[in-house]
Amino acid sequence: MTAPRPIILTCGEPAGVGPELAFKALAAGVPFVYLGDPAHLPEGTTWAAVEAPGDAVAEGVLPVLVHPFAAPAVPGQLDPANAAGVIEVIAGAVELVQSGAASAICTLPINKEALKRGAGFAFPGHTEFLAHLAGDLPVAMMLASTTVEPPCRVVPATIHVALDQVPVLLTPAVLEEAIRITDQALRRDFGIAAPRLAVAGLNPHAGENGVMGRQELEWMAPLLERLRAEGFQLSGPLPADTMFHAPARSRYDAAICAYHDQALIPIKTLDFAGGVNVTLGLPFIRTSPDHGTALDIAGKGIADPASTIAALRMAWDMVGRR
């Protein structure tokens, strides 16, 4: 059997912690190649340019697919001149994985504001941009723990939208799509033969029988009942504030949440260093560390590589399952 091709690790925002995490990520022990400008790597980084993913380098050397940027990178200082380069790297990684030259993508964090101001980036984040590059496919964002038991896996049905828009955008179709995508991904990429999904209500106490909101009664419960009749293992709609302690997590494989913070606050509290962002529904594998660009500590050499290492290892495990 031919060994799988390496993972592409995209550089992310060059003024953030991404460049200093790249070399530390060699500790993941899985094959990957860094796609970005080596001039942005910290001084003293041991790296070697490669022509293609999988080209041999010495042990302890960071392999780099060189993509020159327009400007140097000053840690902690965003430069609009580099916005286009960040976008080009993400698009280039997708081309490599779609061509079969790479087996997966692991993306280091981007700064959405910098991309919008510097290059007119029209997407709320990585997830939506990758969905567009893949052909405008329906996708879901999962955050998955790697260091806590039982595992914490969360999927927000609405993602990067203002809170006052959630009740408008959270429709039966949107929630059903998130459930279907998550169920399929748990089977294909996580090796769970019969996924158990817990669905959080939108309102406090899941509406408390209509006292604090009626979405749960009027359409969420009927939707879940219909999907149960198809064979989905679903519980809910449940009060979100009692879903994430250990005994509750032991009763499901992933939680479908109504909105961004309802999903991300618990996992970032439980496993901030080991959390991994996974885009579900793509024809290729994409993971990412569960943190931002950390401009306040960039260039100080203190960025924790644990989440990046976890993201690379999870991507490699998913490659093996596919």
CSV table of C-alpha atoms in Angstrom, one decimal:
chain,number,residue,atom,x,y,z
A,1,MET,CA,0.0,0.0,0.0
A,2,THR,CA,1.2,3.5,-0.8
A,3,ALA,CA,1.5,5.7,2.3
A,4,PRO,CA,-0.8,8.7,2.5
A,5,ARG,CA,0.5,12.0,1.4
A,6,PRO,CA,1.5,14.6,4.0
A,7,ILE,CA,-0.7,17.2,5.6
A,8,ILE,CA,-0.5,20.8,4.5
A,9,LEU,CA,0.0,23.2,7.4
A,10,THR,CA,-1.0,26.7,6.2
A,11,CYS,CA,0.8,29.6,7.7
A,12,GLY,CA,-2.2,31.7,8.9
A,13,GLU,CA,-1.7,35.3,9.9
A,14,PRO,CA,2.1,35.9,9.7
A,15,ALA,CA,2.0,38.5,12.5
A,16,GLY,CA,0.4,36.0,14.9
A,17,VAL,CA,1.6,32.9,16.6
A,18,GLY,CA,1.3,30.7,13.5
A,19,PRO,CA,4.9,30.9,12.3
A,20,GLU,CA,6.3,30.1,15.7
A,21,LEU,CA,4.0,27.2,16.1
A,22,ALA,CA,5.0,25.6,12.8
A,23,PHE,CA,8.4,24.3,14.0
A,24,LYS,CA,7.1,23.3,17.4
A,25,ALA,CA,4.4,21.2,15.6
A,26,LEU,CA,7.0,18.8,14.4
A,27,ALA,CA,6.5,17.2,17.8
A,28,ALA,CA,3.1,15.9,16.4
A,29,GLY,CA,5.1,13.1,14.8
A,30,VAL,CA,3.0,13.0,11.7
A,31,PRO,CA,4.1,14.0,8.1
A,32,PHE,CA,3.3,17.6,7.2
A,33,VAL,CA,4.7,20.4,5.1
A,34,TYR,CA,4.4,24.2,6.0
A,35,LEU,CA,2.9,26.4,3.3
A,36,GLY,CA,4.0,30.0,3.7
A,37,ASP,CA,6.8,32.5,3.5
A,38,PRO,CA,9.9,31.2,5.4
A,39,ALA,CA,11.0,34.8,5.9
A,40,HIS,CA,8.2,35.0,8.5
A,41,LEU,CA,9.5,32.1,10.6
A,42,PRO,CA,11.2,33.0,13.8
A,43,GLU,CA,14.9,33.6,13.6
A,44,GLY,CA,16.9,30.4,14.0
A,45,THR,CA,14.1,28.1,12.7
A,46,THR,CA,15.6,25.1,11.0
A,47,TRP,CA,13.8,24.7,7.7
A,48,ALA,CA,14.3,23.5,4.2
A,49,ALA,CA,12.4,24.4,1.0
A,50,VAL,CA,10.7,21.5,-0.8
A,51,GLU,CA,9.2,21.3,-4.3
A,52,ALA,CA,6.3,19.1,-3.4
A,53,PRO,CA,4.6,17.6,-0.3
A,54,GLY,CA,6.5,14.5,0.8
A,55,ASP,CA,9.9,15.6,-0.5
A,56,ALA,CA,12.5,14.3,2.1
A,57,VAL,CA,14.1,16.6,4.6
A,58,ALA,CA,16.4,15.7,7.5
A,59,GLU,CA,14.9,14.8,10.9
A,60,GLY,CA,14.0,17.9,13.0
A,61,VAL,CA,13.9,20.2,9.9
A,62,LEU,CA,10.6,22.0,9.0
A,63,PRO,CA,9.8,21.3,5.3
A,64,VAL,CA,8.4,24.4,3.6
A,65,LEU,CA,6.5,24.9,0.4
A,66,VAL,CA,7.6,28.5,-0.2
A,67,HIS,CA,4.9,31.0,-0.9
A,68,PRO,CA,6.4,34.5,-0.9
A,69,PHE,CA,4.4,37.3,0.7
A,70,ALA,CA,4.4,41.0,-0.2
A,71,ALA,CA,5.9,42.3,3.1
A,72,PRO,CA,7.9,41.2,6.2
A,73,ALA,CA,6.0,40.1,9.3
A,74,VAL,CA,6.3,42.0,12.5
A,75,PRO,CA,4.9,39.9,15.4
A,76,GLY,CA,1.8,41.5,16.8
A,77,GLN,CA,1.4,44.1,14.0
A,78,LEU,CA,-1.1,43.4,11.3
A,79,ASP,CA,0.0,44.4,7.8
A,80,PRO,CA,-2.7,44.8,5.1
A,81,ALA,CA,-0.1,44.1,2.5
A,82,ASN,CA,0.1,40.4,3.6
A,83,ALA,CA,-3.7,39.8,3.5
A,84,ALA,CA,-3.7,38.6,-0.1
A,85,GLY,CA,-0.9,36.1,0.6
A,86,VAL,CA,-2.8,34.5,3.5
A,87,ILE,CA,-5.8,34.0,1.2
A,88,GLU,CA,-3.6,32.6,-1.6
A,89,VAL,CA,-2.0,30.1,0.8
A,90,ILE,CA,-5.4,28.7,1.9
A,91,ALA,CA,-6.6,28.4,-1.7
A,92,GLY,CA,-3.2,26.8,-2.7
A,93,ALA,CA,-3.6,24.2,0.1
A,94,VAL,CA,-7.1,23.3,-1.2
A,95,GLU,CA,-5.7,22.8,-4.7
A,96,LEU,CA,-3.0,20.5,-3.3
A,97,VAL,CA,-5.4,18.3,-1.4
A,98,GLN,CA,-7.9,18.2,-4.2
A,99,SER,CA,-5.2,17.1,-6.6
A,100,GLY,CA,-4.1,14.3,-4.3
A,101,ALA,CA,-0.7,15.9,-3.6
A,102,ALA,CA,-1.6,16.2,0.1
A,103,SER,CA,-3.9,14.2,2.3
A,104,ALA,CA,-5.4,16.9,4.5
A,105,ILE,CA,-5.2,20.5,5.5
A,106,CYS,CA,-4.4,21.9,8.9
A,107,THR,CA,-4.9,25.7,9.1
A,108,LEU,CA,-3.1,28.0,11.5
A,109,PRO,CA,-5.2,30.9,12.7
A,110,ILE,CA,-6.1,33.9,10.5
A,111,ASN,CA,-7.3,37.4,11.5
A,112,LYS,CA,-10.6,37.9,9.6
A,113,GLU,CA,-10.5,41.7,10.2
A,114,ALA,CA,-7.0,42.0,8.6
A,115,LEU,CA,-8.1,39.9,5.6
A,116,LYS,CA,-11.2,42.0,5.1
A,117,ARG,CA,-9.4,45.3,5.3
A,118,GLY,CA,-6.3,44.2,3.3
A,119,ALA,CA,-7.9,42.1,0.6
A,120,GLY,CA,-11.7,42.6,0.8
A,121,PHE,CA,-12.1,39.0,2.2
A,122,ALA,CA,-15.9,38.4,2.0
A,123,PHE,CA,-16.1,35.4,4.3
A,124,PRO,CA,-16.7,35.3,8.1
A,125,GLY,CA,-14.0,32.8,8.6
A,126,HIS,CA,-12.0,29.7,7.4
A,127,THR,CA,-15.0,27.4,7.5
A,128,GLU,CA,-17.1,29.5,5.1
A,129,PHE,CA,-14.2,30.1,2.7
A,130,LEU,CA,-13.2,26.5,2.5
A,131,ALA,CA,-16.9,25.6,1.8
A,132,HIS,CA,-16.8,28.1,-1.1
A,133,LEU,CA,-13.5,26.7,-2.4
A,134,ALA,CA,-15.0,23.2,-2.3
A,135,GLY,CA,-17.9,24.2,-4.5
A,136,ASP,CA,-20.2,26.1,-2.0
A,137,LEU,CA,-21.0,22.8,-0.2
A,138,PRO,CA,-23.0,22.7,3.0
A,139,VAL,CA,-20.6,22.3,5.9
A,140,ALA,CA,-20.6,22.4,9.7
A,141,MET,CA,-17.9,23.5,12.2
A,142,MET,CA,-17.1,21.0,14.9
A,143,LEU,CA,-14.9,21.6,17.9
A,144,ALA,CA,-13.5,18.4,19.3
A,145,SER,CA,-11.6,17.8,22.6
A,146,THR,CA,-8.5,15.6,22.7
A,147,THR,CA,-7.6,15.5,26.4
A,148,VAL,CA,-10.8,15.2,28.4
A,149,GLU,CA,-13.0,12.2,29.0
A,150,PRO,CA,-15.7,11.7,28.1
A,151,PRO,CA,-14.9,13.6,24.9
A,152,CYS,CA,-16.5,17.0,24.2
A,153,ARG,CA,-17.6,17.5,20.6
A,154,VAL,CA,-19.8,20.5,19.7
A,155,VAL,CA,-21.3,21.7,16.4
A,156,PRO,CA,-22.9,25.1,16.3
A,157,ALA,CA,-25.8,25.1,13.8
A,158,THR,CA,-25.2,28.9,13.2
A,159,ILE,CA,-21.6,30.0,13.3
A,160,HIS,CA,-20.2,33.5,12.8
A,161,VAL,CA,-23.3,35.6,13.0
A,162,ALA,CA,-24.5,38.3,15.4
A,163,LEU,CA,-26.5,37.0,18.4
A,164,ASP,CA,-29.6,38.9,17.4
A,165,GLN,CA,-29.7,37.1,14.1
A,166,VAL,CA,-29.6,33.6,15.6
A,167,PRO,CA,-33.4,33.2,16.1
A,168,VAL,CA,-33.9,34.3,12.5
A,169,LEU,CA,-31.2,32.1,10.9
A,170,LEU,CA,-31.8,29.0,13.0
A,171,THR,CA,-34.5,27.4,11.0
A,172,PRO,CA,-35.6,23.7,10.8
A,173,ALA,CA,-33.6,23.3,7.6
A,174,VAL,CA,-30.4,24.7,9.1
A,175,LEU,CA,-30.7,22.5,12.2
A,176,GLU,CA,-31.5,19.4,10.2
A,177,GLU,CA,-28.5,20.0,7.9
A,178,ALA,CA,-26.2,20.3,10.9
A,179,ILE,CA,-27.6,17.1,12.3
A,180,ARG,CA,-27.2,15.2,9.0
A,181,ILE,CA,-23.7,16.5,8.4
A,182,THR,CA,-22.5,15.7,11.9
A,183,ASP,CA,-24.0,12.2,11.9
A,184,GLN,CA,-22.3,11.3,8.6
A,185,ALA,CA,-18.9,12.8,9.7
A,186,LEU,CA,-18.9,10.9,13.0
A,187,ARG,CA,-19.4,7.7,11.0
A,188,ARG,CA,-16.8,8.4,8.3
A,189,ASP,CA,-14.1,10.3,10.1
A,190,PHE,CA,-14.4,9.3,13.8
A,191,GLY,CA,-15.3,5.7,13.4
A,192,ILE,CA,-18.5,5.9,15.4
A,193,ALA,CA,-21.0,3.4,13.8
A,194,ALA,CA,-24.1,4.7,15.5
A,195,PRO,CA,-23.7,8.3,16.5
A,196,ARG,CA,-25.6,9.7,19.5
A,197,LEU,CA,-26.4,13.4,19.1
A,198,ALA,CA,-27.7,15.7,21.8
A,199,VAL,CA,-29.5,18.8,20.5
A,200,ALA,CA,-29.4,22.0,22.6
A,201,GLY,CA,-32.5,24.2,22.8
A,202,LEU,CA,-32.2,27.8,21.7
A,203,ASN,CA,-33.7,29.4,24.8
A,204,PRO,CA,-32.7,29.2,28.5
A,205,HIS,CA,-33.9,25.9,30.0
A,206,ALA,CA,-34.8,24.8,26.4
A,207,GLY,CA,-37.8,27.2,26.7
A,208,GLU,CA,-39.1,25.6,29.8
A,209,ASN,CA,-42.3,24.3,28.1
A,210,GLY,CA,-42.9,27.6,26.3
A,211,VAL,CA,-42.4,30.0,29.3
A,212,MET,CA,-39.0,31.3,28.0
A,213,GLY,CA,-39.5,30.8,24.3
A,214,ARG,CA,-41.5,28.6,22.0
A,215,GLN,CA,-39.0,27.5,19.3
A,216,GLU,CA,-38.4,24.2,21.1
A,217,LEU,CA,-42.1,23.4,21.2
A,218,GLU,CA,-43.2,24.7,17.9
A,219,TRP,CA,-40.5,23.2,15.6
A,220,MET,CA,-37.4,21.8,17.3
A,221,ALA,CA,-39.1,18.9,19.0
A,222,PRO,CA,-41.2,17.9,16.0
A,223,LEU,CA,-38.1,18.0,13.8
A,224,LEU,CA,-36.2,15.8,16.1
A,225,GLU,CA,-39.1,13.4,16.3
A,226,ARG,CA,-39.2,13.1,12.5
A,227,LEU,CA,-35.5,12.4,12.3
A,228,ARG,CA,-35.7,9.8,15.0
A,229,ALA,CA,-38.2,8.0,12.9
A,230,GLU,CA,-35.6,7.9,10.2
A,231,GLY,CA,-33.2,6.2,12.6
A,232,PHE,CA,-31.1,9.1,14.0
A,233,GLN,CA,-30.2,8.7,17.7
A,234,LEU,CA,-31.2,12.1,19.0
A,235,SER,CA,-31.9,13.6,22.4
A,236,GLY,CA,-33.4,17.0,23.0
A,237,PRO,CA,-34.0,19.8,22.7
A,238,LEU,CA,-32.1,20.0,26.0
A,239,PRO,CA,-31.2,22.8,28.3
A,240,ALA,CA,-27.7,23.8,27.3
A,241,ASP,CA,-26.6,24.7,30.8
A,242,THR,CA,-26.7,21.0,31.9
A,243,MET,CA,-25.3,19.3,28.8
A,244,PHE,CA,-21.6,19.6,29.3
A,245,HIS,CA,-20.6,18.1,32.7
A,246,ALA,CA,-19.0,14.6,32.4
A,247,PRO,CA,-22.0,12.4,33.1
A,248,ALA,CA,-24.0,14.3,30.5
A,249,ARG,CA,-21.3,14.1,27.9
A,250,SER,CA,-21.1,10.3,28.4
A,251,ARG,CA,-24.6,10.0,27.0
A,252,TYR,CA,-23.8,11.5,23.5
A,253,ASP,CA,-21.0,11.6,20.9
A,254,ALA,CA,-21.6,15.2,19.8
A,255,ALA,CA,-23.7,18.1,20.8
A,256,ILE,CA,-25.5,20.2,18.2
A,257,CYS,CA,-25.8,23.7,19.5
A,258,ALA,CA,-27.9,26.7,18.4
A,259,TYR,CA,-25.2,29.3,18.2
A,260,HIS,CA,-21.4,29.9,18.4
A,261,ASP,CA,-20.9,30.7,22.1
A,262,GLN,CA,-23.3,28.1,23.3
A,263,ALA,CA,-21.0,25.5,21.7
A,264,LEU,CA,-17.5,27.0,22.0
A,265,ILE,CA,-17.6,28.2,25.6
A,266,PRO,CA,-17.9,24.7,27.1
A,267,ILE,CA,-15.2,23.1,25.0
A,268,LYS,CA,-12.8,26.0,25.4
A,269,THR,CA,-13.3,25.8,29.1
A,270,LEU,CA,-12.9,22.0,29.2
A,271,ASP,CA,-10.0,21.7,26.8
A,272,PHE,CA,-8.6,25.0,25.6
A,273,ALA,CA,-5.1,23.6,24.9
A,274,GLY,CA,-6.3,20.4,23.3
A,275,GLY,CA,-9.3,21.5,21.3
A,276,VAL,CA,-9.4,21.0,17.6
A,277,ASN,CA,-11.6,22.7,15.0
A,278,VAL,CA,-12.8,20.3,12.2
A,279,THR,CA,-14.8,21.3,9.2
A,280,LEU,CA,-17.4,18.7,8.5
A,281,GLY,CA,-19.0,18.1,5.1
A,282,LEU,CA,-16.0,18.9,3.0
A,283,PRO,CA,-14.7,16.4,0.4
A,284,PHE,CA,-11.3,16.8,2.0
A,285,ILE,CA,-10.1,16.8,5.6
A,286,ARG,CA,-9.5,20.1,7.4
A,287,THR,CA,-8.6,20.7,11.0
A,288,SER,CA,-7.3,23.7,12.9
A,289,PRO,CA,-6.1,24.6,16.4
A,290,ASP,CA,-8.9,25.9,18.6
A,291,HIS,CA,-7.4,29.3,19.2
A,292,GLY,CA,-6.8,32.6,17.5
A,293,THR,CA,-3.8,34.5,16.3
A,294,ALA,CA,-2.8,35.6,19.8
A,295,LEU,CA,-1.2,38.8,18.6
A,296,ASP,CA,-0.5,39.8,22.2
A,297,ILE,CA,2.1,37.0,22.6
A,298,ALA,CA,3.3,36.6,19.0
A,299,GLY,CA,7.0,36.6,18.6
A,300,LYS,CA,7.7,35.9,22.3
A,301,GLY,CA,8.3,32.2,21.8
A,302,ILE,CA,5.7,31.2,24.4
A,303,ALA,CA,2.8,30.1,22.2
A,304,ASP,CA,1.6,26.7,23.3
A,305,PRO,CA,1.7,24.2,20.4
A,306,ALA,CA,-0.6,21.6,22.0
A,307,SER,CA,-3.7,22.5,20.0
A,308,THR,CA,-1.8,22.6,16.7
A,309,ILE,CA,-0.2,19.2,17.5
A,310,ALA,CA,-3.6,17.8,18.4
A,311,ALA,CA,-5.1,19.2,15.1
A,312,LEU,CA,-2.4,17.6,13.0
A,313,ARG,CA,-2.8,14.2,14.8
A,314,MET,CA,-6.5,14.3,14.5
A,315,ALA,CA,-6.2,15.1,10.7
A,316,TRP,CA,-3.8,12.2,10.3
A,317,ASP,CA,-6.2,9.8,12.2
A,318,MET,CA,-9.0,11.0,9.9
A,319,VAL,CA,-6.8,10.3,6.9
A,320,GLY,CA,-6.4,6.7,8.1
A,321,ARG,CA,-10.2,6.2,8.6
A,322,ARG,CA,-11.0,7.5,5.1
